[in-house]
Coordinates of C-alpha atoms in Angstrom, one line a residue:
M1 CA 14.5 -30.4 -54.4
S2 CA 15.5 -34.1 -54.9
E3 CA 17.9 -35.2 -57.6
I4 CA 16.1 -35.3 -61.0
Q5 CA 16.5 -38.4 -63.0
L6 CA 16.6 -37.5 -66.7
P7 CA 15.9 -39.8 -69.6
A8 CA 19.1 -41.2 -71.2
D9 CA 18.2 -40.0 -74.7
F10 CA 17.5 -36.5 -73.3
E11 CA 20.9 -36.5 -71.6
S12 CA 22.5 -37.4 -75.0
Q13 CA 20.6 -34.7 -76.8
M14 CA 21.5 -32.0 -74.2
L15 CA 25.2 -33.1 -74.1
A16 CA 25.3 -32.5 -77.9
L17 CA 23.6 -29.2 -77.6
L18 CA 25.6 -27.8 -74.6
G19 CA 28.8 -29.7 -74.1
K20 CA 29.9 -31.5 -71.0
Q21 CA 30.5 -28.6 -68.6
D22 CA 27.4 -26.6 -69.5
F23 CA 25.3 -29.8 -69.3
E24 CA 26.5 -30.4 -65.7
N25 CA 25.6 -26.8 -64.9
F26 CA 22.2 -27.4 -66.6
K27 CA 21.5 -30.5 -64.5
A28 CA 22.4 -28.6 -61.3
A29 CA 20.0 -25.7 -62.3
I30 CA 17.0 -28.0 -62.8
N31 CA 17.5 -29.3 -59.3
R32 CA 16.9 -25.9 -57.8
T33 CA 13.5 -24.5 -56.9
P34 CA 12.2 -22.3 -59.8
R35 CA 11.5 -18.6 -59.0
T36 CA 8.0 -17.3 -58.9
A37 CA 7.3 -14.3 -61.2
I38 CA 4.4 -12.0 -61.9
R39 CA 3.5 -9.5 -64.6
L40 CA 1.5 -6.5 -63.5
N41 CA -1.5 -5.2 -65.4
P42 CA -0.5 -1.6 -66.3
A43 CA -4.2 -0.7 -66.8
K44 CA -4.9 -1.4 -63.1
N45 CA -3.3 0.7 -60.4
F46 CA -1.6 -1.8 -58.2
S47 CA 1.8 -2.3 -56.7
P48 CA 2.3 -5.5 -54.5
S49 CA 3.9 -5.2 -51.1
W50 CA 5.9 -8.4 -51.5
P51 CA 9.7 -8.2 -51.9
K52 CA 10.4 -8.3 -55.6
N53 CA 13.1 -7.8 -58.2
P54 CA 12.6 -6.6 -61.8
I55 CA 12.7 -9.0 -64.7
P56 CA 15.2 -7.3 -67.1
W57 CA 13.3 -7.8 -70.3
S58 CA 9.9 -6.9 -69.0
K59 CA 8.9 -3.5 -67.6
Q60 CA 5.9 -5.0 -65.9
G61 CA 7.5 -8.3 -64.8
F62 CA 9.0 -9.1 -61.3
F63 CA 10.5 -12.0 -59.5
L64 CA 9.1 -12.6 -56.1
E65 CA 11.4 -13.5 -53.2
E66 CA 8.8 -15.9 -51.9
R67 CA 5.7 -17.5 -53.4
P68 CA 2.6 -16.0 -51.6
S69 CA -0.8 -17.6 -51.6
F70 CA -2.3 -16.0 -54.7
T71 CA -5.6 -17.7 -54.1
L72 CA -5.9 -15.6 -50.9
D73 CA -5.0 -12.3 -52.5
P74 CA -8.0 -10.4 -53.7
A75 CA -5.8 -8.4 -56.1
F76 CA -5.1 -11.6 -58.0
H77 CA -8.8 -12.2 -58.5
A78 CA -9.2 -8.6 -59.6
G79 CA -6.8 -9.1 -62.5
A80 CA -4.1 -6.7 -61.1
Y81 CA -1.4 -9.1 -62.1
Y82 CA -0.8 -12.5 -63.9
V83 CA 1.4 -15.2 -62.5
Q84 CA 3.7 -16.0 -65.5
E85 CA 7.0 -17.7 -66.1
A86 CA 9.7 -15.1 -66.6
S87 CA 11.1 -16.4 -69.9
S88 CA 7.7 -16.0 -71.6
M89 CA 7.7 -12.3 -70.8
F90 CA 10.5 -11.9 -73.3
I91 CA 7.6 -11.3 -75.8
E92 CA 7.2 -7.9 -74.3
H93 CA 10.8 -7.0 -75.2
I94 CA 10.2 -8.3 -78.8
L95 CA 7.1 -6.2 -79.3
K96 CA 8.6 -3.0 -77.9
S97 CA 12.1 -3.3 -79.3
L98 CA 10.8 -4.0 -82.8
E99 CA 8.0 -1.4 -82.4
I100 CA 5.7 -3.9 -84.0
P101 CA 2.7 -2.0 -85.4
K102 CA -0.5 -2.5 -83.4
G103 CA -3.7 -3.7 -85.1
V104 CA -5.3 -7.1 -85.3
Y105 CA -3.4 -9.9 -83.6
L106 CA -3.9 -13.6 -83.2
D107 CA -2.7 -15.9 -80.4
L108 CA -3.5 -19.3 -82.0
A109 CA -2.9 -21.6 -79.0
A110 CA -3.7 -19.1 -76.2
A111 CA -4.8 -20.9 -73.0
P112 CA -4.4 -20.3 -70.2
G113 CA -3.8 -16.7 -71.3
G114 CA -0.4 -15.5 -70.1
K115 CA 0.8 -14.4 -73.5
S116 CA -2.7 -13.2 -74.5
T117 CA -2.9 -10.8 -71.6
L118 CA 0.6 -9.6 -72.5
L119 CA -0.5 -8.9 -76.1
S120 CA -3.7 -7.3 -74.8
S121 CA -1.6 -4.8 -72.7
Y122 CA 0.6 -4.0 -75.6
L123 CA -2.3 -3.3 -77.9
G124 CA -4.4 -1.3 -75.4
N125 CA -7.0 0.8 -77.3
E126 CA -5.1 0.5 -80.6
G127 CA -5.9 -3.1 -81.5
L128 CA -8.0 -6.3 -81.3
L129 CA -6.6 -9.6 -80.2
V130 CA -8.2 -13.0 -81.2
A131 CA -7.2 -15.4 -78.4
N132 CA -7.9 -18.9 -79.7
E133 CA -7.9 -22.3 -77.9
V134 CA -8.8 -25.6 -79.5
I135 CA -9.7 -27.4 -76.3
Q136 CA -13.1 -26.3 -75.0
T137 CA -12.3 -26.6 -71.2
R138 CA -9.1 -24.6 -71.7
A139 CA -11.0 -22.0 -73.7
Q140 CA -13.2 -21.4 -70.6
I141 CA -10.0 -20.7 -68.5
L142 CA -8.8 -18.4 -71.2
K143 CA -12.1 -16.5 -71.1
E144 CA -11.9 -16.1 -67.3
N145 CA -8.3 -14.6 -67.6
A146 CA -9.4 -12.3 -70.4
V147 CA -12.3 -11.1 -68.3
K148 CA -10.0 -10.5 -65.2
W149 CA -7.4 -8.6 -67.3
G150 CA -10.3 -6.3 -68.2
L151 CA -9.1 -4.3 -71.2
G152 CA -12.0 -5.3 -73.5
N153 CA -9.8 -5.8 -76.6
I154 CA -9.9 -9.6 -76.7
A155 CA -12.2 -12.0 -78.6
V156 CA -11.9 -15.6 -77.2
T157 CA -12.5 -18.3 -79.8
N158 CA -12.6 -22.1 -79.7
N159 CA -11.4 -23.3 -83.1
D160 CA -9.0 -25.7 -84.8
P161 CA -6.3 -24.0 -86.9
D162 CA -8.0 -25.3 -90.0
H163 CA -11.0 -23.1 -89.3
F164 CA -8.9 -20.0 -89.9
E165 CA -8.3 -20.6 -93.6
P166 CA -10.8 -17.9 -94.7
L167 CA -8.7 -15.4 -92.7
E168 CA -5.4 -15.8 -94.6
G169 CA -3.4 -12.6 -94.7
F170 CA -5.7 -11.0 -92.1
F171 CA -3.5 -10.5 -89.0
D172 CA -0.8 -8.0 -88.3
L173 CA 0.8 -10.5 -85.9
V174 CA 0.3 -14.2 -85.3
L175 CA 1.7 -15.8 -82.1
V176 CA 2.0 -19.6 -81.9
D177 CA 3.1 -20.9 -78.5
A178 CA 3.1 -24.4 -79.8
P179 CA 2.2 -27.6 -77.9
C180 CA 5.6 -29.2 -77.4
S181 CA 7.5 -32.0 -75.6
G182 CA 7.9 -29.7 -72.6
E183 CA 11.7 -30.1 -71.9
G184 CA 11.9 -26.6 -70.6
M185 CA 9.4 -27.5 -67.8
F186 CA 11.4 -30.5 -66.4
R187 CA 12.2 -28.5 -63.3
K188 CA 8.6 -27.5 -62.6
D189 CA 6.7 -30.5 -63.8
P190 CA 8.0 -34.0 -63.0
Q191 CA 5.3 -35.5 -65.3
A192 CA 6.9 -33.8 -68.3
R193 CA 10.1 -35.9 -67.6
E194 CA 8.0 -39.1 -67.4
E195 CA 6.2 -38.4 -70.6
W196 CA 9.4 -37.5 -72.6
S197 CA 10.7 -39.7 -75.3
L198 CA 12.3 -39.3 -78.7
D199 CA 9.1 -40.6 -80.3
H200 CA 7.1 -38.0 -78.4
V201 CA 9.5 -35.2 -79.7
T202 CA 8.8 -36.5 -83.2
L203 CA 5.1 -36.5 -82.6
C204 CA 5.2 -33.0 -81.3
A205 CA 7.2 -31.8 -84.3
S206 CA 4.6 -33.3 -86.6
R207 CA 1.8 -31.6 -84.8
Q208 CA 3.7 -28.3 -84.9
K209 CA 4.1 -28.5 -88.6
R210 CA 0.4 -29.0 -89.1
I211 CA -0.3 -25.9 -87.0
M212 CA 2.4 -23.8 -88.6
D213 CA 1.3 -24.8 -92.1
K214 CA -1.9 -22.9 -91.4
A215 CA -0.5 -20.2 -89.2
G216 CA 2.1 -19.0 -91.7
A217 CA -0.6 -18.0 -94.2
L218 CA -2.6 -16.0 -91.7
V219 CA 0.1 -13.2 -91.4
K220 CA -0.6 -10.3 -93.7
G221 CA 2.1 -8.6 -95.8
S222 CA 4.7 -6.8 -93.5
G223 CA 3.1 -8.6 -90.6
Y224 CA 5.0 -10.7 -88.0
L225 CA 4.9 -14.4 -87.0
I226 CA 6.2 -15.3 -83.5
Y227 CA 6.8 -19.0 -82.8
S228 CA 7.7 -20.3 -79.4
T229 CA 8.1 -23.5 -77.5
C230 CA 9.0 -24.5 -73.9
T231 CA 11.5 -27.1 -75.2
F232 CA 15.2 -27.2 -76.1
N233 CA 15.6 -29.7 -79.0
E234 CA 16.3 -28.6 -82.5
Q235 CA 13.6 -30.7 -84.1
E236 CA 10.9 -28.6 -82.5
N237 CA 12.8 -25.3 -82.9
E238 CA 15.3 -24.7 -85.6
A239 CA 13.8 -27.3 -87.9
M240 CA 10.5 -25.4 -87.6
I241 CA 12.2 -22.2 -88.9
R242 CA 13.4 -24.2 -91.9
F243 CA 10.0 -25.7 -92.5
L244 CA 8.3 -22.2 -92.4
T245 CA 10.8 -20.7 -94.8
E246 CA 10.3 -23.6 -97.2
E247 CA 6.5 -23.2 -97.1
F248 CA 6.1 -19.4 -97.0
A249 CA 8.0 -16.3 -97.9
F250 CA 9.4 -14.8 -94.7
E251 CA 12.2 -12.4 -93.9
P252 CA 14.5 -12.8 -90.9
V253 CA 14.2 -10.7 -87.8
R254 CA 16.9 -10.2 -85.3
I255 CA 16.2 -9.2 -81.7
S256 CA 18.4 -6.8 -79.7
L257 CA 19.8 -8.5 -76.6
D258 CA 21.7 -7.4 -73.5
S259 CA 24.6 -9.7 -72.9
D260 CA 23.9 -9.7 -69.2
W261 CA 20.6 -11.6 -69.9
K262 CA 22.6 -14.6 -71.1
I263 CA 19.9 -15.5 -73.7
V264 CA 21.5 -17.7 -76.4
E265 CA 21.1 -16.6 -79.9
T266 CA 21.0 -19.4 -82.5
E267 CA 21.4 -19.0 -86.3
V268 CA 19.6 -21.0 -88.9
E269 CA 20.9 -21.0 -92.5
T270 CA 18.1 -21.2 -95.1
P271 CA 18.0 -20.6 -98.9
D272 CA 16.4 -17.2 -98.0
G273 CA 19.2 -16.1 -95.7
K274 CA 20.1 -16.4 -92.0
F275 CA 17.3 -16.6 -89.5
F276 CA 17.5 -16.3 -85.7
G277 CA 16.2 -18.1 -82.7
Y278 CA 16.6 -17.4 -79.0
R279 CA 17.0 -20.1 -76.3
F280 CA 16.6 -19.7 -72.6
F281 CA 18.6 -22.2 -70.5
P282 CA 17.8 -22.4 -66.8
H283 CA 21.5 -22.6 -65.9
L284 CA 22.1 -19.2 -67.6
V285 CA 18.7 -17.4 -67.3
E286 CA 16.5 -16.9 -64.3
G287 CA 13.6 -18.6 -65.9
E288 CA 12.4 -21.9 -67.3
G289 CA 13.5 -23.4 -70.7
F290 CA 12.1 -21.5 -73.7
F291 CA 12.7 -21.0 -77.4
I292 CA 11.4 -18.2 -79.5
T293 CA 11.8 -16.9 -83.1
V294 CA 10.4 -14.0 -85.0
L295 CA 9.8 -13.9 -88.8
K296 CA 8.4 -11.1 -91.0
R297 CA 6.2 -11.5 -94.1
P298 CA 7.5 -9.5 -97.0
E299 CA 5.5 -6.4 -98.0
S300 CA 4.5 -8.2 -101.3
A301 CA 2.7 -11.0 -99.4
S302 CA -1.1 -11.1 -99.7
S303 CA -3.1 -9.0 -97.2
Q304 CA -6.8 -9.2 -96.5
E305 CA -8.9 -6.2 -95.2
P306 CA -12.3 -6.8 -93.6
G307 CA -14.3 -4.7 -96.0
R308 CA -17.7 -3.3 -95.3
I309 CA -20.4 -5.8 -94.3
K310 CA -23.6 -4.0 -95.3
D311 CA -26.0 -6.1 -93.3
F312 CA -24.2 -8.1 -90.6
K313 CA -26.0 -11.4 -90.0
H314 CA -25.1 -13.9 -87.3
S315 CA -27.0 -16.8 -85.8
V316 CA -26.9 -15.5 -82.3
L317 CA -25.2 -12.1 -82.4
K318 CA -27.0 -8.9 -83.2
S319 CA -25.3 -5.6 -84.1
L320 CA -27.1 -2.7 -82.5
G321 CA -27.9 0.4 -84.5
E322 CA -26.2 3.8 -84.0
K323 CA -29.1 5.2 -82.1
E324 CA -29.1 2.2 -79.7
D325 CA -25.3 2.6 -79.3
K326 CA -25.7 6.2 -78.2
T327 CA -28.5 5.5 -75.8
I328 CA -26.4 2.8 -74.1
E329 CA -23.4 5.1 -73.8
A330 CA -25.5 7.9 -72.4
E331 CA -27.1 5.6 -69.8
L332 CA -23.9 4.0 -68.7
G333 CA -21.6 7.0 -68.8
L334 CA -19.4 5.5 -71.6
D335 CA -17.6 7.5 -74.3
G336 CA -18.4 7.3 -78.0
S337 CA -15.7 4.8 -78.9
G338 CA -17.8 1.7 -78.5
K339 CA -19.8 -0.5 -80.8
Y340 CA -22.5 -2.6 -79.2
Y341 CA -23.9 -6.1 -79.8
S342 CA -26.6 -8.1 -78.1
L343 CA -26.2 -11.8 -77.3
N344 CA -28.7 -13.7 -75.2
D345 CA -30.3 -10.4 -74.0
S346 CA -26.9 -9.2 -72.8
I347 CA -25.1 -6.2 -74.2
F348 CA -21.4 -6.4 -75.2
R349 CA -19.0 -3.6 -76.2
I350 CA -16.0 -3.6 -78.5
N351 CA -13.8 -0.8 -79.7
R352 CA -15.6 0.8 -82.7
E353 CA -12.4 1.2 -84.6
F354 CA -12.1 -2.6 -85.0
F355 CA -15.8 -3.6 -85.3
R356 CA -15.5 -4.6 -89.0
H357 CA -12.5 -6.9 -88.2
F358 CA -14.6 -8.3 -85.3
E359 CA -17.6 -8.9 -87.5
R360 CA -15.5 -10.6 -90.2
I361 CA -13.9 -12.9 -87.5
S362 CA -17.3 -13.7 -86.0
Q363 CA -18.6 -15.1 -89.3
H364 CA -15.9 -17.7 -89.4
L365 CA -15.0 -18.6 -85.8
S366 CA -16.7 -19.9 -82.8
L367 CA -16.9 -17.1 -80.3
R368 CA -16.6 -17.8 -76.5
Y369 CA -16.4 -14.2 -75.4
F370 CA -15.5 -10.8 -76.8
G371 CA -14.9 -7.2 -75.7
V372 CA -16.7 -6.5 -72.4
E373 CA -20.1 -7.9 -71.4
L374 CA -21.9 -5.0 -69.8
G375 CA -25.0 -6.7 -68.5
K376 CA -28.8 -6.8 -69.2
K377 CA -31.4 -4.1 -69.2
Q378 CA -34.7 -5.0 -67.6
K379 CA -37.4 -2.3 -68.1
N380 CA -35.6 0.8 -67.0
D381 CA -32.9 -0.9 -64.8
W382 CA -29.5 -2.2 -65.7
I383 CA -28.3 -5.5 -64.2
P384 CA -24.5 -5.0 -64.5
S385 CA -22.3 -8.0 -65.3
H386 CA -19.3 -9.3 -63.4
E387 CA -17.3 -8.8 -66.6
W388 CA -18.1 -5.0 -66.6
A389 CA -17.1 -4.9 -62.9
L390 CA -13.6 -6.2 -63.7
S391 CA -13.1 -4.2 -66.8
V392 CA -11.3 -0.9 -67.0
L393 CA -14.4 0.8 -68.4
P394 CA -16.0 3.5 -66.2
K395 CA -18.8 2.5 -63.8
S396 CA -19.6 6.1 -62.8
G397 CA -23.3 5.6 -62.2
F398 CA -22.8 3.1 -59.3
A399 CA -21.9 3.4 -55.6
T400 CA -18.7 1.8 -54.5
F401 CA -17.7 0.3 -51.2
K402 CA -14.1 -0.3 -49.9
L403 CA -13.5 -3.7 -48.4
D404 CA -10.6 -4.7 -46.1
L405 CA -8.8 -8.0 -46.6
D406 CA -11.1 -10.1 -44.5
Q407 CA -14.2 -8.6 -46.0
A408 CA -12.8 -9.0 -49.6
L409 CA -12.1 -12.7 -48.9
D410 CA -15.6 -13.2 -47.5
F411 CA -17.0 -11.6 -50.7
L412 CA -14.9 -13.8 -52.9
R413 CA -16.0 -16.9 -50.9
K414 CA -19.7 -15.7 -51.2
N415 CA -20.0 -15.8 -47.4
E416 CA -22.8 -13.9 -45.8
S417 CA -21.4 -10.6 -44.5
I418 CA -22.6 -7.7 -42.4
L419 CA -21.4 -4.4 -43.9
P420 CA -22.5 -1.4 -42.0
D421 CA -23.1 1.9 -44.0
L422 CA -23.4 0.0 -47.3
P423 CA -25.5 2.0 -49.8
T424 CA -28.7 0.5 -51.1
G425 CA -29.0 -0.7 -54.6
W426 CA -26.2 -1.9 -56.8
V427 CA -22.8 -1.5 -55.2
L428 CA -19.3 -2.1 -56.7
M429 CA -17.1 -3.8 -54.1
T430 CA -13.5 -2.8 -54.2
Y431 CA -10.2 -3.8 -52.6
L432 CA -7.2 -1.4 -52.6
G433 CA -9.1 0.5 -55.3
L434 CA -9.5 -2.6 -57.5
P435 CA -13.1 -3.6 -58.4
L436 CA -14.0 -7.2 -57.4
G437 CA -17.6 -7.4 -58.3
W438 CA -21.2 -6.4 -57.5
V439 CA -23.6 -6.8 -54.6
K440 CA -27.2 -5.6 -54.5
N441 CA -28.3 -4.2 -51.1
L442 CA -32.0 -4.6 -50.8
G443 CA -32.0 -3.1 -47.3
N444 CA -33.2 -6.3 -45.5
R445 CA -31.0 -8.6 -47.6
L446 CA -27.6 -8.5 -49.4
N447 CA -27.2 -10.4 -52.7
N448 CA -23.7 -11.2 -53.7
Y449 CA -23.3 -11.4 -57.5
Y450 CA -19.8 -12.8 -57.6
P451 CA -19.8 -15.8 -60.0
K452 CA -20.5 -19.0 -58.2
D453 CA -17.9 -21.0 -60.2
W454 CA -15.2 -18.4 -59.4
R455 CA -15.7 -18.4 -55.6
I456 CA -12.7 -19.2 -53.4
R457 CA -13.1 -22.6 -51.8
M458 CA -9.9 -22.4 -49.8

């Protein structure tokens, strides 16, 4: 990689933060090629054959020795893993080391979905995640990644932070990976260097305060707030901790660290005590630049429970009755843990334990996707959805067909294929045991139901 020219003001800032010797090491590090990392989906049985090394703070995270073509790997399209920057996976260590209670979580600035899929895996069947993105096009990407991850515990929303005001004190955990000046991405993204300026840092800090002024109130009593950026400066990091503690009642949280990780702990003195932040420098850590802090709401802070909605009313969403729920589960071979809704003639499933939370959320937020879309019923036949194919829900009533690599790529490209011995009717196509999607074999014709917008064009 060629020598990176850094803005003069950025050099001055980093010299003050690191000192001369560490700054020289920092400059050398961001001239090296970044390492590729993936995080496996523990709900899907897959182990890649590529040479890999574990990421120390993530049980499911691995560095790859070389970057493969993910586009040409069917397992990637099946949601078997997520390509994610290693430093961001530290959130897994936070959740597990603190044993943060599961429940209703919010990822307020969620696209493209790396942190949301991590939270989804942690919650499993014991929680509901609201993954929100304010930009509509990015919310679509977030939806696609939630569908591929397949756990069915995510509701994707497309809202401004202001829209969450009726849900103050509602969430057990709020994560804000804030839009920032991107200093931590200077190695991977040359454009971030070109766009950087002190004025841009100040603008980002102002935006972050607007977001956090809403986010802080959304955490219920004894709940947690996680704030992160991919930048180094104190204005967007430590100053934000001071802002939060001035605006809201929070208690400090300290994270256990292994000294071998070389993550730098920073201390922030406030009138409410000493708070802690964690900075990832690319000359110390095998990962990109990152900052993260955790704060806890006191038990006395206000909490809001969803309450019982006697007659759920929504402009486009219809809650199905208990009898209809049981009929669907019997027909599709699903257990009794689901609650079902119809939207545009399609049936969706969420975890029954959290349906009241979901209904409360749906009355205030703009839903883009939720749970698992199962498909549509026409007369006595089910037309299964692609979303159901990629989910971890059982699909026991359907035939399956194992594809080799070339056949899987043909399917993902929506190329016409000849597949001898393919059963008739709806067939679930799989690769290495991973569902990829549906075909319908009509005997004289094969219809490929892989989404047109998702097809591989490479």
